Amino acid sequence: NAGVTQTPKFQVLKTGQSMTLQCAQDMNHNSMYWYRQDPGMGLRLIYYSASEGTTDKGEVPNGYNVSRLNKREFSLRLESAAPSQTSVYFCASGQRETQYFGPGTRLLVL
Amino acid sequence: AQSVTQLDSHVSVSEGTPVLLRCNYSSSYSPSLFWYVQHPNKGLQLLLKYTSAATLVKGINGFEAEFKKSETSFHLTKPSAHMSDAAEYFCVVSDYQNNDMRFGAGTRLTVKP
């Protein structure tokens, strides 16, 4: 039982490049989430998916898109990366009010 | 809208002394409240949660928190700090029905030998 897994662990992009962050969970949770973590700001919700086939914007969705591929997988895409998107990205899955987090992806945009 | 304020950005204690990490919340609903811990370069691990049952909640590694509605607080305590407790701690308020989960800015706990 791996819980929530994320790939890659670390990525460096140039401004304007695109990439997709992958997330998978094996806990059969309906809900999945993407957060970004910036120093002194805690975690902020980018997008979430309450169930397979649905996605909704969170607090900071601009510059991102998501896909809920199936119940297990929820990906986050940056179409044209900007330096302001340098951050640590966490995926989470949830059962009712409790969320379980992956190990994170560190993204550096130059 | 909900919000969380962690009153200290950094707390430093000596090993074996008590730990107090303070959290105040604001919510229009009956909230669920959580404490998560993040060790360096790791993901977030759930320490404990309050979901309208007992107001004193016990978590892992000897931590506990007390929900005080009159004070809108959910402070995290531990009687005796261990070196392995050094980490960042996040207080979180959640309104599950509206998929609204708000994190505090975090408190960095340092434990001195």
Short mmCIF file of C-alpha atoms in Angstrom, two decimals:
data_model
loop_
_atom_site.label_atom_id
_atom_site.label_comp_id
_atom_site.label_asym_id
_atom_site.label_seq_id
_atom_site.Cartn_x
_atom_site.Cartn_y
_atom_site.Cartn_z
CA ASN A 1 0.00 0.00 0.00
CA ALA A 2 2.00 2.98 -1.32
CA GLY A 3 -0.54 5.67 -0.38
CA VAL A 4 -0.10 8.75 -2.58
CA THR A 5 2.77 8.79 -5.06
CA GLN A 6 4.04 11.69 -7.16
CA THR A 7 6.39 11.95 -10.11
CA PRO A 8 8.82 13.50 -10.73
CA LYS A 9 10.44 14.36 -7.39
CA PHE A 10 12.31 17.32 -8.84
CA GLN A 11 12.14 19.23 -12.11
CA VAL A 12 13.84 22.26 -13.63
CA LEU A 13 12.05 24.09 -16.45
CA LYS A 14 12.79 27.12 -18.56
CA THR A 15 10.19 29.87 -18.80
CA GLY A 16 7.58 28.91 -21.38
CA GLN A 17 8.14 25.17 -21.23
CA SER A 18 5.31 22.81 -20.37
CA MET A 19 5.16 19.80 -18.12
CA THR A 20 2.76 17.46 -16.35
CA LEU A 21 3.01 16.42 -12.74
CA GLN A 22 1.64 12.97 -12.07
CA CYS A 23 -0.17 11.76 -8.96
CA ALA A 24 -1.64 8.37 -8.10
CA GLN A 25 -3.32 6.95 -5.01
CA ASP A 26 -4.15 3.39 -4.06
CA MET A 27 -6.52 4.10 -1.15
CA ASN A 28 -9.70 4.09 -3.27
CA HIS A 29 -10.46 7.69 -2.32
CA ASN A 30 -12.98 9.65 -4.35
CA SER A 31 -11.40 13.06 -3.77
CA MET A 32 -8.00 14.22 -4.97
CA TYR A 33 -6.25 17.59 -4.65
CA TRP A 34 -3.30 19.60 -5.91
CA TYR A 35 -1.60 22.17 -3.66
CA ARG A 36 1.40 24.40 -3.93
CA GLN A 37 3.60 25.28 -0.96
CA ASP A 38 5.49 28.53 -0.82
CA PRO A 39 7.62 29.81 2.07
CA GLY A 40 5.59 31.44 4.83
CA MET A 41 2.26 30.73 3.12
CA GLY A 42 1.33 27.21 4.08
CA LEU A 43 -0.35 25.19 1.34
CA ARG A 44 -2.76 26.69 -1.15
CA LEU A 45 -5.26 24.67 -3.16
CA ILE A 46 -4.82 24.80 -6.93
CA TYR A 47 -7.49 22.36 -8.14
CA TYR A 48 -9.44 19.49 -6.72
CA SER A 49 -11.51 16.60 -7.98
CA ALA A 50 -14.39 15.42 -5.81
CA SER A 51 -14.92 12.32 -7.93
CA GLU A 52 -13.81 10.70 -11.15
CA GLY A 53 -14.78 12.89 -14.09
CA THR A 54 -15.13 16.15 -12.13
CA THR A 55 -12.65 18.92 -11.40
CA ASP A 56 -12.98 22.33 -9.75
CA LYS A 57 -10.80 25.36 -9.20
CA GLY A 58 -9.27 26.06 -5.86
CA GLU A 59 -7.70 29.20 -4.46
CA VAL A 60 -4.89 29.65 -7.04
CA PRO A 61 -5.82 27.94 -10.36
CA ASN A 62 -4.38 30.42 -12.86
CA GLY A 63 -1.69 28.94 -15.09
CA TYR A 64 -2.64 25.33 -14.37
CA ASN A 65 -4.88 22.64 -15.79
CA VAL A 66 -5.80 19.25 -14.35
CA SER A 67 -7.07 15.90 -15.54
CA ARG A 68 -8.74 13.24 -13.44
CA LEU A 69 -7.76 10.31 -15.62
CA ASN A 70 -9.49 7.68 -13.49
CA LYS A 71 -10.18 7.14 -9.81
CA ARG A 72 -6.50 6.56 -9.05
CA GLU A 73 -4.80 9.30 -11.06
CA PHE A 74 -4.94 13.09 -11.02
CA SER A 75 -2.44 15.08 -13.08
CA LEU A 76 -1.48 18.75 -13.00
CA ARG A 77 -0.28 20.48 -16.16
CA LEU A 78 1.64 23.70 -16.60
CA GLU A 79 1.16 24.78 -20.22
CA SER A 80 3.67 27.65 -20.19
CA ALA A 81 5.76 27.73 -17.04
CA ALA A 82 6.58 31.03 -15.35
CA PRO A 83 9.14 31.78 -12.60
CA SER A 84 6.20 32.52 -10.25
CA GLN A 85 5.32 28.83 -10.48
CA THR A 86 8.55 27.84 -8.77
CA SER A 87 7.22 25.97 -5.77
CA VAL A 88 6.75 22.62 -4.12
CA TYR A 89 3.66 20.83 -5.37
CA PHE A 90 1.75 18.35 -3.25
CA CYS A 91 -0.94 15.96 -4.33
CA ALA A 92 -3.41 14.63 -1.77
CA SER A 93 -6.31 12.22 -1.71
CA GLY A 94 -9.13 12.28 0.77
CA GLN A 95 -11.72 10.28 2.58
CA ARG A 96 -14.37 12.69 3.86
CA GLU A 97 -12.60 15.45 5.81
CA THR A 98 -9.18 13.79 6.08
CA GLN A 99 -6.52 14.19 3.40
CA TYR A 100 -3.37 12.17 2.85
CA PHE A 101 -0.41 13.76 1.11
CA GLY A 102 2.22 12.61 -1.34
CA PRO A 103 5.95 13.37 -0.92
CA GLY A 104 5.87 16.42 -3.19
CA THR A 105 7.45 17.63 -6.43
CA ARG A 106 9.99 20.46 -6.29
CA LEU A 107 9.70 22.61 -9.40
CA LEU A 108 12.18 25.31 -10.36
CA VAL A 109 11.30 27.59 -13.27
CA LEU A 110 14.22 29.60 -14.61
CA ALA B 1 -14.64 32.09 4.43
CA GLN B 2 -12.51 30.11 6.79
CA SER B 3 -9.05 31.03 7.97
CA VAL B 4 -6.33 29.83 10.28
CA THR B 5 -3.73 31.82 12.19
CA GLN B 6 -0.71 30.13 13.66
CA LEU B 7 0.46 32.57 16.27
CA ASP B 8 4.17 31.68 16.18
CA SER B 9 6.24 31.23 13.05
CA HIS B 10 9.07 29.65 15.07
CA VAL B 11 9.15 27.90 18.45
CA SER B 12 12.34 26.71 20.10
CA VAL B 13 12.35 24.33 23.09
CA SER B 14 14.89 22.19 24.88
CA GLU B 15 14.66 18.42 24.68
CA GLY B 16 12.47 17.07 27.48
CA THR B 17 10.50 20.31 27.98
CA PRO B 18 6.85 20.88 26.99
CA VAL B 19 5.80 21.95 23.51
CA LEU B 20 2.97 24.41 22.81
CA LEU B 21 2.11 25.38 19.22
CA ARG B 22 -0.76 27.84 19.02
CA CYS B 23 -3.55 27.94 16.44
CA ASN B 24 -6.64 30.11 16.18
CA TYR B 25 -9.28 29.57 13.54
CA SER B 26 -12.22 31.36 12.00
CA SER B 27 -15.14 29.48 10.49
CA SER B 28 -18.82 30.04 9.89
CA TYR B 29 -19.49 26.34 10.14
CA SER B 30 -18.77 23.59 12.61
CA PRO B 31 -15.26 22.99 11.44
CA SER B 32 -13.03 20.00 11.29
CA LEU B 33 -9.54 20.84 12.53
CA PHE B 34 -6.25 19.12 11.90
CA TRP B 35 -2.58 19.27 12.72
CA TYR B 36 -0.09 18.04 10.14
CA VAL B 37 3.67 17.69 10.53
CA GLN B 38 6.23 18.08 7.76
CA HIS B 39 9.79 16.93 8.24
CA PRO B 40 12.44 18.47 5.97
CA ASN B 41 11.99 17.56 2.30
CA LYS B 42 9.06 15.28 3.14
CA GLY B 43 5.32 15.32 2.59
CA LEU B 44 2.75 16.16 5.24
CA GLN B 45 1.79 13.58 7.82
CA LEU B 46 -1.46 13.72 9.75
CA LEU B 47 -0.81 14.15 13.50
CA LEU B 48 -4.38 14.39 14.74
CA LYS B 49 -7.86 15.59 13.86
CA TYR B 50 -10.94 17.01 15.53
CA THR B 51 -14.29 16.27 13.90
CA SER B 52 -16.88 17.28 16.55
CA ALA B 53 -16.38 14.35 18.90
CA ALA B 54 -14.23 14.67 22.05
CA THR B 55 -12.70 18.12 22.44
CA LEU B 56 -9.36 16.73 23.64
CA VAL B 57 -7.80 14.86 20.74
CA LYS B 58 -4.83 12.55 21.03
CA GLY B 59 -2.54 12.00 18.09
CA ILE B 60 0.60 10.17 17.17
CA ASN B 61 3.99 10.55 18.86
CA GLY B 62 2.50 11.84 22.13
CA PHE B 63 0.90 14.98 20.71
CA GLU B 64 -2.54 16.17 21.66
CA ALA B 65 -4.74 19.18 20.94
CA GLU B 66 -7.75 20.71 22.62
CA PHE B 67 -10.64 22.25 20.71
CA LYS B 68 -11.93 25.34 22.52
CA LYS B 69 -14.91 26.79 20.73
CA SER B 70 -15.22 29.82 23.03
CA GLU B 71 -11.63 30.79 22.26
CA THR B 72 -11.69 29.55 18.62
CA SER B 73 -8.42 27.80 19.35
CA PHE B 74 -6.89 24.40 18.64
CA HIS B 75 -3.46 24.45 20.26
CA LEU B 76 -1.07 21.53 19.90
CA THR B 77 0.84 20.28 22.94
CA LYS B 78 3.30 17.61 23.94
CA PRO B 79 4.55 17.08 27.51
CA SER B 80 8.16 16.35 26.61
CA ALA B 81 9.90 17.30 23.36
CA HIS B 82 12.14 14.86 21.54
CA MET B 83 14.82 15.73 19.01
CA SER B 84 12.82 13.92 16.33
CA ASP B 85 9.94 16.39 16.84
CA ALA B 86 11.91 19.11 15.05
CA ALA B 87 9.79 19.88 11.97
CA GLU B 88 7.23 22.27 10.51
CA TYR B 89 3.70 22.00 11.90
CA PHE B 90 0.56 23.11 10.09
CA CYS B 91 -2.84 23.81 11.60
CA VAL B 92 -5.69 23.25 9.14
CA VAL B 93 -9.41 24.07 9.19
CA SER B 94 -11.72 22.17 6.89
CA ASP B 95 -15.26 22.55 5.67
CA TYR B 96 -15.57 19.24 3.90
CA GLN B 97 -19.04 19.86 2.48
CA ASN B 98 -17.74 22.81 0.49
CA ASN B 99 -14.30 21.34 -0.24
CA ASP B 100 -12.70 24.24 1.57
CA MET B 101 -9.50 23.38 3.43
CA ARG B 102 -7.32 26.22 4.71
CA PHE B 103 -3.79 25.89 5.99
CA GLY B 104 -2.00 28.06 8.47
CA ALA B 105 1.38 29.49 7.49
CA GLY B 106 3.17 26.92 9.63
CA THR B 107 5.23 26.88 12.83
CA ARG B 108 8.80 25.67 12.71
CA LEU B 109 9.70 23.74 15.87
CA THR B 110 13.34 23.58 16.85
CA VAL B 111 14.42 21.20 19.63
CA LYS B 112 17.73 21.95 21.35
CA PRO B 113 19.74 19.19 23.02
#
